[in-house]
Coordinates of C-alpha atoms in Angstrom, one line a residue:
Chain A
M1 CA -191.1 15.2 -5.6
T2 CA -194.0 17.7 -5.6
P3 CA -194.5 19.9 -8.8
P4 CA -193.8 23.7 -8.6
Q5 CA -197.0 24.9 -9.1
A6 CA -197.8 27.7 -11.6
P7 CA -197.9 31.4 -9.7
F8 CA -201.2 32.3 -11.6
E9 CA -203.9 30.5 -13.4
I10 CA -202.6 28.9 -17.1
P11 CA -205.1 31.0 -19.3
P12 CA -206.5 29.5 -21.9
I13 CA -204.8 31.4 -24.4
I14 CA -206.9 29.6 -27.9
T15 CA -210.0 30.3 -26.1
Y16 CA -209.5 34.2 -25.2
A17 CA -208.2 34.4 -29.0
V18 CA -211.1 33.0 -30.4
P19 CA -213.2 36.3 -31.2
A20 CA -209.8 38.0 -32.4
F21 CA -209.4 34.9 -35.0
V22 CA -213.4 35.7 -35.9
L23 CA -213.4 39.4 -36.4
L24 CA -210.0 39.2 -38.1
I25 CA -211.5 36.3 -40.4
I26 CA -214.2 38.8 -41.2
I27 CA -211.7 41.7 -42.3
E28 CA -209.6 40.0 -44.4
M29 CA -212.9 38.7 -46.3
I30 CA -213.8 42.1 -46.9
V31 CA -210.4 43.6 -47.2
V32 CA -209.8 40.6 -50.3
K33 CA -213.5 41.9 -51.2
L34 CA -212.3 45.3 -51.5
T35 CA -209.0 44.8 -53.0
K36 CA -208.9 41.6 -55.0
K37 CA -205.8 40.8 -52.7
G38 CA -205.8 37.4 -51.9
R39 CA -208.5 34.6 -52.3
Y40 CA -211.6 32.8 -50.6
E41 CA -214.0 30.4 -51.3
Y42 CA -217.0 30.0 -49.1
R43 CA -216.6 26.1 -49.5
D44 CA -213.0 26.2 -49.0
S45 CA -213.1 28.6 -45.6
A46 CA -216.4 26.0 -44.8
T47 CA -214.1 23.1 -44.7
S48 CA -211.6 24.8 -43.3
L49 CA -213.4 25.7 -40.1
T50 CA -214.9 23.0 -39.9
M51 CA -211.8 21.0 -39.5
G52 CA -211.0 23.4 -36.5
L53 CA -214.2 22.6 -35.0
G54 CA -213.5 18.8 -35.5
N55 CA -210.5 19.7 -33.9
R56 CA -212.0 21.3 -30.8
V57 CA -214.4 17.8 -30.3
F58 CA -211.4 15.7 -31.0
G59 CA -208.9 17.5 -28.7
I60 CA -211.4 17.1 -25.6
M61 CA -211.9 13.4 -26.5
F62 CA -208.4 12.7 -26.5
G63 CA -206.6 16.1 -25.3
G64 CA -206.4 14.5 -22.1
F65 CA -204.0 11.8 -23.3
A66 CA -201.5 13.8 -24.4
L67 CA -201.4 16.1 -20.6
L68 CA -201.0 12.6 -19.1
A69 CA -198.0 12.1 -20.8
Y70 CA -196.5 15.1 -19.8
F71 CA -197.1 15.0 -16.1
A72 CA -196.5 11.3 -16.4
V73 CA -192.4 12.2 -18.4
Y74 CA -192.6 14.9 -16.1
E75 CA -192.2 12.4 -12.9
F76 CA -189.0 11.2 -13.9
R77 CA -187.4 15.1 -14.9
L78 CA -184.2 15.8 -14.7
F79 CA -184.1 19.1 -13.0
N80 CA -186.4 21.3 -10.8
L81 CA -186.5 23.9 -12.8
G82 CA -190.3 26.0 -11.5
W83 CA -192.0 29.0 -12.6
T84 CA -189.4 31.9 -12.6
W85 CA -189.1 34.5 -15.4
P86 CA -185.8 32.8 -16.8
V87 CA -187.1 29.6 -16.9
M88 CA -190.0 30.9 -18.6
V89 CA -188.2 32.6 -21.4
A90 CA -185.8 29.3 -21.9
C91 CA -189.3 27.7 -22.2
F92 CA -190.4 29.6 -24.8
F93 CA -187.3 29.1 -27.3
A94 CA -187.1 25.0 -26.2
E95 CA -191.2 25.4 -27.0
D96 CA -190.6 27.1 -30.4
L97 CA -187.2 24.6 -31.1
A98 CA -189.5 21.5 -30.4
Y99 CA -192.5 23.3 -32.8
Y100 CA -190.1 23.6 -35.1
W101 CA -188.6 20.0 -35.1
F102 CA -192.2 18.1 -35.0
H103 CA -193.5 20.0 -37.5
R104 CA -190.2 18.8 -39.9
I105 CA -191.0 15.7 -38.9
A106 CA -194.5 16.2 -39.4
H107 CA -193.5 16.7 -42.9
E108 CA -191.0 14.2 -43.4
R109 CA -192.3 10.9 -42.1
R110 CA -195.5 9.6 -43.4
F111 CA -197.0 8.7 -40.4
F112 CA -197.1 12.2 -38.8
W113 CA -197.7 13.8 -42.0
A114 CA -200.7 12.2 -42.1
S115 CA -202.0 14.2 -39.8
H116 CA -200.4 17.7 -40.4
I117 CA -201.2 17.3 -44.4
V118 CA -205.0 18.5 -43.2
H119 CA -203.5 22.0 -42.7
H120 CA -202.0 21.9 -46.0
S121 CA -204.9 20.8 -47.9
S122 CA -206.6 24.1 -48.9
Q123 CA -205.4 25.5 -52.1
H124 CA -206.6 28.5 -50.2
Y125 CA -204.2 30.4 -47.8
N126 CA -206.4 33.0 -46.1
L127 CA -207.0 33.3 -41.9
T128 CA -209.2 30.7 -42.2
T129 CA -206.8 28.4 -43.7
A130 CA -204.8 28.7 -39.8
L131 CA -208.0 26.7 -38.5
R132 CA -207.7 23.9 -40.9
Q133 CA -206.5 21.4 -38.0
T134 CA -206.0 17.8 -38.1
W135 CA -208.5 16.0 -35.9
T136 CA -205.5 12.9 -35.3
G137 CA -203.2 14.9 -33.6
T138 CA -203.7 13.2 -30.1
L139 CA -204.2 10.0 -31.6
G140 CA -201.0 10.5 -34.1
L141 CA -198.9 10.9 -31.5
T142 CA -197.8 14.5 -32.4
F143 CA -197.3 15.3 -28.6
I144 CA -194.6 13.0 -28.1
F145 CA -192.4 16.5 -29.7
W146 CA -192.9 18.1 -26.5
L147 CA -192.1 15.4 -24.3
P148 CA -188.5 16.3 -23.8
L149 CA -189.2 19.5 -22.2
V150 CA -190.9 18.4 -19.5
Y151 CA -188.4 15.8 -18.9
I152 CA -185.9 18.3 -19.0
G153 CA -187.9 19.8 -16.4
F154 CA -190.3 22.6 -17.6
P155 CA -193.4 22.2 -16.1
P156 CA -196.4 20.7 -18.5
L157 CA -198.6 23.5 -17.9
M158 CA -195.4 26.0 -18.7
V159 CA -195.4 23.9 -22.0
V160 CA -198.7 23.4 -22.4
L161 CA -199.1 28.1 -22.2
F162 CA -196.1 28.0 -24.7
S163 CA -197.8 26.0 -27.1
G164 CA -200.7 27.9 -27.0
I165 CA -199.2 30.8 -27.7
S166 CA -197.1 29.8 -30.7
L167 CA -200.2 28.7 -32.0
V168 CA -202.1 31.7 -31.9
Y169 CA -199.1 33.7 -33.1
Q170 CA -199.4 31.3 -35.9
F171 CA -203.1 32.0 -37.4
W172 CA -202.0 35.8 -38.5
I173 CA -199.1 34.8 -40.6
H174 CA -202.2 33.3 -42.9
T175 CA -202.8 35.9 -45.3
E176 CA -201.7 36.8 -48.7
L177 CA -202.7 40.1 -47.4
I178 CA -199.2 41.5 -45.8
N179 CA -196.7 41.3 -48.2
R180 CA -192.8 41.9 -46.2
M181 CA -192.0 43.0 -43.1
G182 CA -189.0 44.7 -42.8
P183 CA -185.7 43.2 -40.5
L184 CA -188.3 41.2 -39.0
E185 CA -188.0 38.5 -41.5
W186 CA -185.1 37.9 -40.0
V187 CA -186.1 36.7 -37.2
L188 CA -189.8 36.3 -36.9
N189 CA -192.3 33.5 -38.7
T190 CA -193.6 36.1 -41.1
P191 CA -196.6 35.8 -44.0
S192 CA -194.3 35.4 -46.7
H193 CA -191.7 33.2 -44.7
H194 CA -195.5 30.9 -44.0
R195 CA -196.5 31.5 -48.1
V196 CA -193.5 29.7 -48.9
H197 CA -194.3 26.7 -46.3
H198 CA -197.2 26.4 -48.1
A199 CA -196.8 26.3 -51.4
T200 CA -196.3 23.4 -53.7
N201 CA -194.1 25.2 -56.1
A202 CA -190.7 22.3 -56.5
R203 CA -188.4 25.6 -55.2
Y204 CA -190.4 26.0 -52.2
L205 CA -191.1 22.2 -51.1
D206 CA -190.1 21.5 -47.3
A207 CA -189.1 24.3 -46.1
N208 CA -190.1 27.5 -43.4
Y209 CA -190.8 24.9 -40.6
A210 CA -190.5 28.2 -38.1
G211 CA -193.8 28.3 -35.4
V212 CA -192.6 31.4 -34.5
L213 CA -188.9 32.2 -34.8
I214 CA -187.6 32.0 -38.6
I215 CA -184.2 31.8 -36.6
W216 CA -184.5 27.5 -36.7
D217 CA -184.7 27.1 -40.2
R218 CA -181.8 29.4 -41.0
L219 CA -180.1 27.5 -38.4
F220 CA -180.7 24.2 -39.8
G221 CA -181.1 25.0 -43.4
T222 CA -184.3 24.5 -44.4
F223 CA -184.5 28.8 -45.0
V224 CA -186.3 30.1 -48.3
A225 CA -186.8 33.1 -48.7
E226 CA -190.6 34.0 -51.0
N227 CA -189.3 34.8 -54.9
D228 CA -191.0 37.7 -56.1
E229 CA -190.9 36.2 -59.7
E230 CA -192.8 33.3 -58.9
K231 CA -196.1 32.8 -57.0
P232 CA -196.6 30.2 -54.5
H233 CA -199.3 27.9 -55.5
Y234 CA -200.6 26.5 -52.5
G235 CA -201.9 22.8 -51.2
I236 CA -200.5 19.8 -51.3
V237 CA -198.3 18.3 -54.2
S238 CA -200.6 15.5 -55.0
Q239 CA -204.3 18.2 -54.6
L240 CA -207.6 16.5 -52.9
G241 CA -209.6 17.8 -54.9
T242 CA -213.2 17.4 -52.3
F243 CA -214.1 20.0 -49.9
N244 CA -215.7 16.6 -47.9
P245 CA -214.3 17.3 -44.3
F246 CA -214.1 13.4 -43.9
R247 CA -212.3 12.7 -46.7
V248 CA -210.0 15.8 -45.8
A249 CA -209.3 14.4 -42.4
F250 CA -208.5 10.5 -42.7
H251 CA -207.5 10.0 -46.5
E252 CA -203.5 9.9 -45.4
W253 CA -204.4 7.6 -42.9
L254 CA -206.4 5.3 -45.1
G255 CA -203.9 5.1 -47.5
I256 CA -201.6 4.6 -45.2
W257 CA -203.3 1.5 -44.5
R258 CA -203.9 0.5 -48.0
D259 CA -200.4 0.3 -48.4
V260 CA -199.6 -1.5 -45.1
T261 CA -201.9 -4.0 -45.9
S262 CA -200.8 -4.8 -49.2
A263 CA -197.1 -4.6 -48.6
K264 CA -195.4 -7.7 -49.0
K265 CA -192.5 -7.4 -46.8
F266 CA -191.9 -6.0 -43.3
S267 CA -189.6 -3.3 -44.8
H268 CA -192.2 -1.9 -47.2
V269 CA -194.5 -1.7 -44.1
F270 CA -191.8 -0.1 -42.5
G271 CA -190.9 2.2 -45.6
Y272 CA -194.7 3.2 -46.4
A273 CA -196.2 4.2 -42.8
F274 CA -192.3 6.0 -41.8
G275 CA -190.8 6.4 -44.8
P276 CA -191.0 9.7 -46.3
P277 CA -194.6 11.0 -48.1
G278 CA -194.6 9.2 -51.2
W279 CA -192.2 6.7 -51.1
S280 CA -192.9 3.1 -52.9
P281 CA -190.3 0.2 -52.9
D282 CA -190.0 0.7 -56.2
G283 CA -189.3 4.3 -56.2
S284 CA -192.4 4.9 -58.5
R285 CA -194.0 7.5 -56.5
K286 CA -192.9 11.3 -55.9
T287 CA -191.0 12.4 -53.1
S288 CA -190.4 15.9 -52.5
A289 CA -186.4 14.9 -53.4
S290 CA -187.6 13.9 -56.7
I291 CA -189.9 16.7 -57.5
K292 CA -187.2 18.7 -56.5
A293 CA -184.4 16.9 -58.4
E294 CA -186.7 16.7 -62.1
W295 CA -187.2 20.3 -61.2
A296 CA -183.9 20.8 -61.3
A297 CA -183.1 18.8 -64.1
R298 CA -185.9 20.4 -66.0
H299 CA -184.7 23.7 -65.3
G300 CA -181.2 23.2 -65.6
A301 CA -180.7 24.2 -61.9
P302 CA -178.7 22.5 -58.8
A303 CA -181.7 20.9 -56.6
P304 CA -183.0 23.2 -54.1
S305 CA -181.3 22.3 -50.7
P306 CA -183.5 22.5 -47.9
A307 CA -185.3 19.3 -46.7
Y308 CA -183.0 16.5 -47.7
A309 CA -181.9 15.2 -44.0
L310 CA -183.8 12.9 -42.8
S311 CA -183.6 10.9 -45.7
T312 CA -181.6 7.7 -46.4
N313 CA -181.1 8.2 -50.1
A314 CA -181.4 11.4 -52.3
D315 CA -185.0 9.6 -53.7
E316 CA -186.7 9.2 -50.4
G317 CA -186.4 12.8 -49.5
G318 CA -189.1 14.8 -48.3
K319 CA -192.6 16.1 -47.7
T320 CA -196.0 16.2 -49.5
A321 CA -196.5 14.2 -52.2
A322 CA -199.1 12.7 -50.2
G323 CA -202.0 10.6 -51.0
E324 CA -200.7 8.8 -53.9
G325 CA -202.2 5.6 -54.7
A326 CA -202.1 2.7 -56.8
G327 CA -202.2 4.6 -59.5
A328 CA -200.3 7.5 -58.6
P329 CA -197.4 8.6 -61.3
Chain B
M1 CA -210.9 2.2 -15.0
Q2 CA -214.0 3.9 -15.7
F3 CA -214.7 6.2 -19.2
E4 CA -216.1 9.6 -18.4
N5 CA -217.8 11.2 -20.7
P6 CA -215.5 14.2 -21.9
F7 CA -218.9 16.5 -22.8
G8 CA -220.4 18.6 -20.2
V9 CA -222.5 21.3 -20.5
A10 CA -220.0 23.5 -20.8
E11 CA -217.7 21.6 -23.5
I12 CA -221.6 21.5 -25.4
I13 CA -222.0 25.4 -25.1
E14 CA -218.8 26.2 -26.5
L15 CA -219.0 23.8 -29.5
G16 CA -222.6 25.4 -30.0
G17 CA -221.3 28.3 -30.2
S18 CA -218.3 27.3 -32.3
A19 CA -220.8 25.7 -34.5
A20 CA -222.4 29.1 -34.5
V21 CA -219.8 31.0 -35.5
V22 CA -218.6 28.8 -37.9
L23 CA -222.1 29.1 -39.9
L24 CA -221.6 33.1 -39.8
M25 CA -218.8 33.3 -41.6
V26 CA -219.5 31.0 -43.9
G27 CA -222.6 33.0 -44.5
V28 CA -220.7 36.1 -44.6
A29 CA -217.9 34.4 -47.5
A30 CA -221.0 33.3 -49.3
V31 CA -222.6 37.0 -48.9
L32 CA -219.4 38.4 -49.8
G33 CA -219.4 36.8 -53.2
F34 CA -216.8 34.2 -53.0
R35 CA -218.1 31.5 -54.8
M36 CA -216.6 28.9 -57.7
S37 CA -214.3 31.6 -59.8
A38 CA -211.9 29.3 -61.7
R39 CA -212.5 27.9 -65.1
I40 CA -209.9 25.4 -67.3
D41 CA -208.9 26.3 -70.4
D42 CA -206.4 24.7 -72.7
S43 CA -203.4 27.0 -71.1
E44 CA -204.1 26.1 -67.7
L45 CA -204.1 22.6 -68.4
A46 CA -200.9 22.8 -70.4
R47 CA -199.4 25.3 -67.4
L48 CA -200.5 22.4 -65.3
A49 CA -199.2 19.5 -67.1
E50 CA -195.8 21.7 -67.7
A51 CA -195.4 22.2 -64.0
D52 CA -195.3 18.1 -63.6
G53 CA -192.9 18.2 -66.7
A54 CA -195.4 16.8 -69.1
R55 CA -197.3 18.2 -71.7
V56 CA -201.3 17.5 -72.8
D57 CA -201.4 15.2 -75.9
S58 CA -205.3 15.5 -75.7
A59 CA -208.2 16.6 -73.5
V60 CA -211.8 17.0 -72.7
I61 CA -213.2 19.9 -70.3
S62 CA -216.4 19.8 -69.2
Q63 CA -219.1 22.5 -70.6
N64 CA -219.0 24.4 -67.6
G65 CA -215.2 24.6 -67.3
R66 CA -215.0 23.5 -64.2
A67 CA -213.3 20.0 -64.7
A68 CA -211.0 18.2 -67.7
F69 CA -209.7 15.3 -68.6
A70 CA -206.6 14.9 -70.3
R71 CA -203.9 12.4 -71.4
L72 CA -200.5 13.9 -71.1
S73 CA -197.4 13.0 -73.8
D74 CA -196.1 10.9 -71.3
G75 CA -198.9 8.1 -71.2
R76 CA -200.6 9.6 -67.7
V77 CA -203.7 11.2 -67.3
M78 CA -203.8 14.5 -65.6
V79 CA -207.6 14.8 -64.0
A80 CA -208.5 18.6 -63.5
R81 CA -211.3 20.2 -61.5
V82 CA -211.9 23.8 -60.0
M83 CA -211.8 23.8 -56.3
G84 CA -212.7 27.5 -55.9
A85 CA -210.2 29.8 -56.7
D86 CA -208.3 27.4 -57.9
V87 CA -207.2 24.2 -59.9
S88 CA -206.9 21.0 -58.8
A89 CA -205.2 18.8 -60.7
R90 CA -204.5 15.5 -59.8
F91 CA -201.4 12.7 -62.2
A92 CA -202.3 9.1 -62.3
A93 CA -200.8 5.9 -64.2
A94 CA -203.5 5.4 -67.2
K95 CA -204.1 1.6 -65.6
A96 CA -205.7 3.7 -62.2
V97 CA -208.3 5.3 -64.3
S98 CA -211.4 3.9 -65.2
L99 CA -213.6 5.8 -67.3
N100 CA -217.5 5.4 -68.5
V101 CA -218.9 7.6 -71.2
K102 CA -222.5 7.9 -72.2
A103 CA -224.9 10.7 -73.2
Q104 CA -222.5 13.4 -73.1
R105 CA -221.7 12.1 -69.7
L106 CA -218.2 11.0 -68.5
N107 CA -217.6 9.6 -65.1
A108 CA -213.8 8.8 -63.9
T109 CA -213.0 6.4 -60.7
F110 CA -209.5 6.2 -59.6
A111 CA -207.4 3.6 -57.8
D112 CA -206.7 6.4 -54.9
V113 CA -208.7 6.6 -52.4
G114 CA -207.6 10.5 -51.8
F115 CA -209.3 11.5 -55.3
P116 CA -213.2 11.2 -55.5
P117 CA -214.6 10.1 -58.7
L118 CA -215.2 12.7 -61.7
K119 CA -218.4 13.8 -62.9
M120 CA -218.5 15.9 -65.8
R121 CA -220.9 16.9 -68.9
I122 CA -218.9 16.9 -72.1
D123 CA -219.9 18.2 -75.7
D124 CA -218.6 15.2 -77.6
S125 CA -216.5 12.2 -76.7
P126 CA -213.2 11.9 -78.8
A127 CA -212.3 8.5 -80.0
W128 CA -209.2 8.3 -77.5
L129 CA -211.5 8.3 -74.2
N130 CA -212.4 4.6 -75.7
D131 CA -209.1 3.6 -74.2
F132 CA -209.8 4.1 -71.1
S133 CA -213.5 2.9 -71.0
G134 CA -213.4 0.0 -68.3
G135 CA -210.7 0.7 -66.7
G136 CA -207.2 1.0 -67.9
G137 CA -205.5 2.8 -70.4
S138 CA -203.7 1.5 -73.7
T139 CA -200.7 2.8 -72.6

């Protein structure tokens, strides 16, 4: 079978968007300076932007592997969908759904969290945070979540196109300057929804995984609205405490390595690598689920509902309790 | 199978340009005065401990207010340090902390690859810090 050709040259969406990114970041800095709403710190921004630059370096080095995998799987596609407008509309929704599940599993399984934690490691939330991207995405196999799309028959370059559009869309929602957006909040992922996603407050953990459309979170029960009475605190549960890009990029991989090499049973190896972040054989470390349960117990409230799925028991629920070492609580 | 260098002229130019833009944006942030602004005090330590379900038993705060080391009511320790406009807190079992206090300088290391060593100047050295000297707290 000959793959259907794209009827137009696929634009390098992200490359084209970079000048707008730069302009918007500088505008946001000036607005933050003038209004005192939102926060910046130059070293934090330097780290975020360096991570973005490094992401591009690693993308040049290894990104081709993901594309090769797409084309390899595409050889076995179920349908010849081709490049038509209805297929493109379907691909937009399918890509966004694939992103939702990639993102959710990236928070709920430590192997994938080791790459994604980079994006959450800033304690600030501004447009430079959007560019704080992993260096180990391809090596960490994150592309596998899009393989079902090309297996179904969406052309690989169409999937790449909509992945790029999704990433560009997600840039502008990393800001504290925009509050709520009325009815759009029902359908789209907005700054408000994404602030919740980046927050470490117990009530906000493991929520709002959407890329473009928030409907997936509403559908799968992981949606949490921003509460005006509880300001988000950003970062990860075990804050890094460093601006060093290399620590940011690799600390969780080193944590996995140390845990796996000191494991006494194969089941422990599996748990450390593929269990929820914070998993430990004796339950001495904290997972999102245990953090939420403790929070609920302290506040006499039912535990927040999202993101208990994909866990084998209530003590091994969620994401974000990353970087827990031997001395972690 | 032959390995091809993925970095051609176009890639080098792209990365060089990106690096220049990064420097520009960081420079703008510095010029606008976005520098370390948070400070640690007792109330901030109490808030951070409470968020983790504990209370501060004793604490030392660095002279410049940018770092702190606290013993919690449940026997753990909490390390806090200013990260820009926010404060980073990390909790650890006492046995995972090794402390060295000399001439108003406190150095702490952690059995945790994700958390860098803590170095801070302190006004005085309370006796309870001795519990952590050389690794491992009394609890």
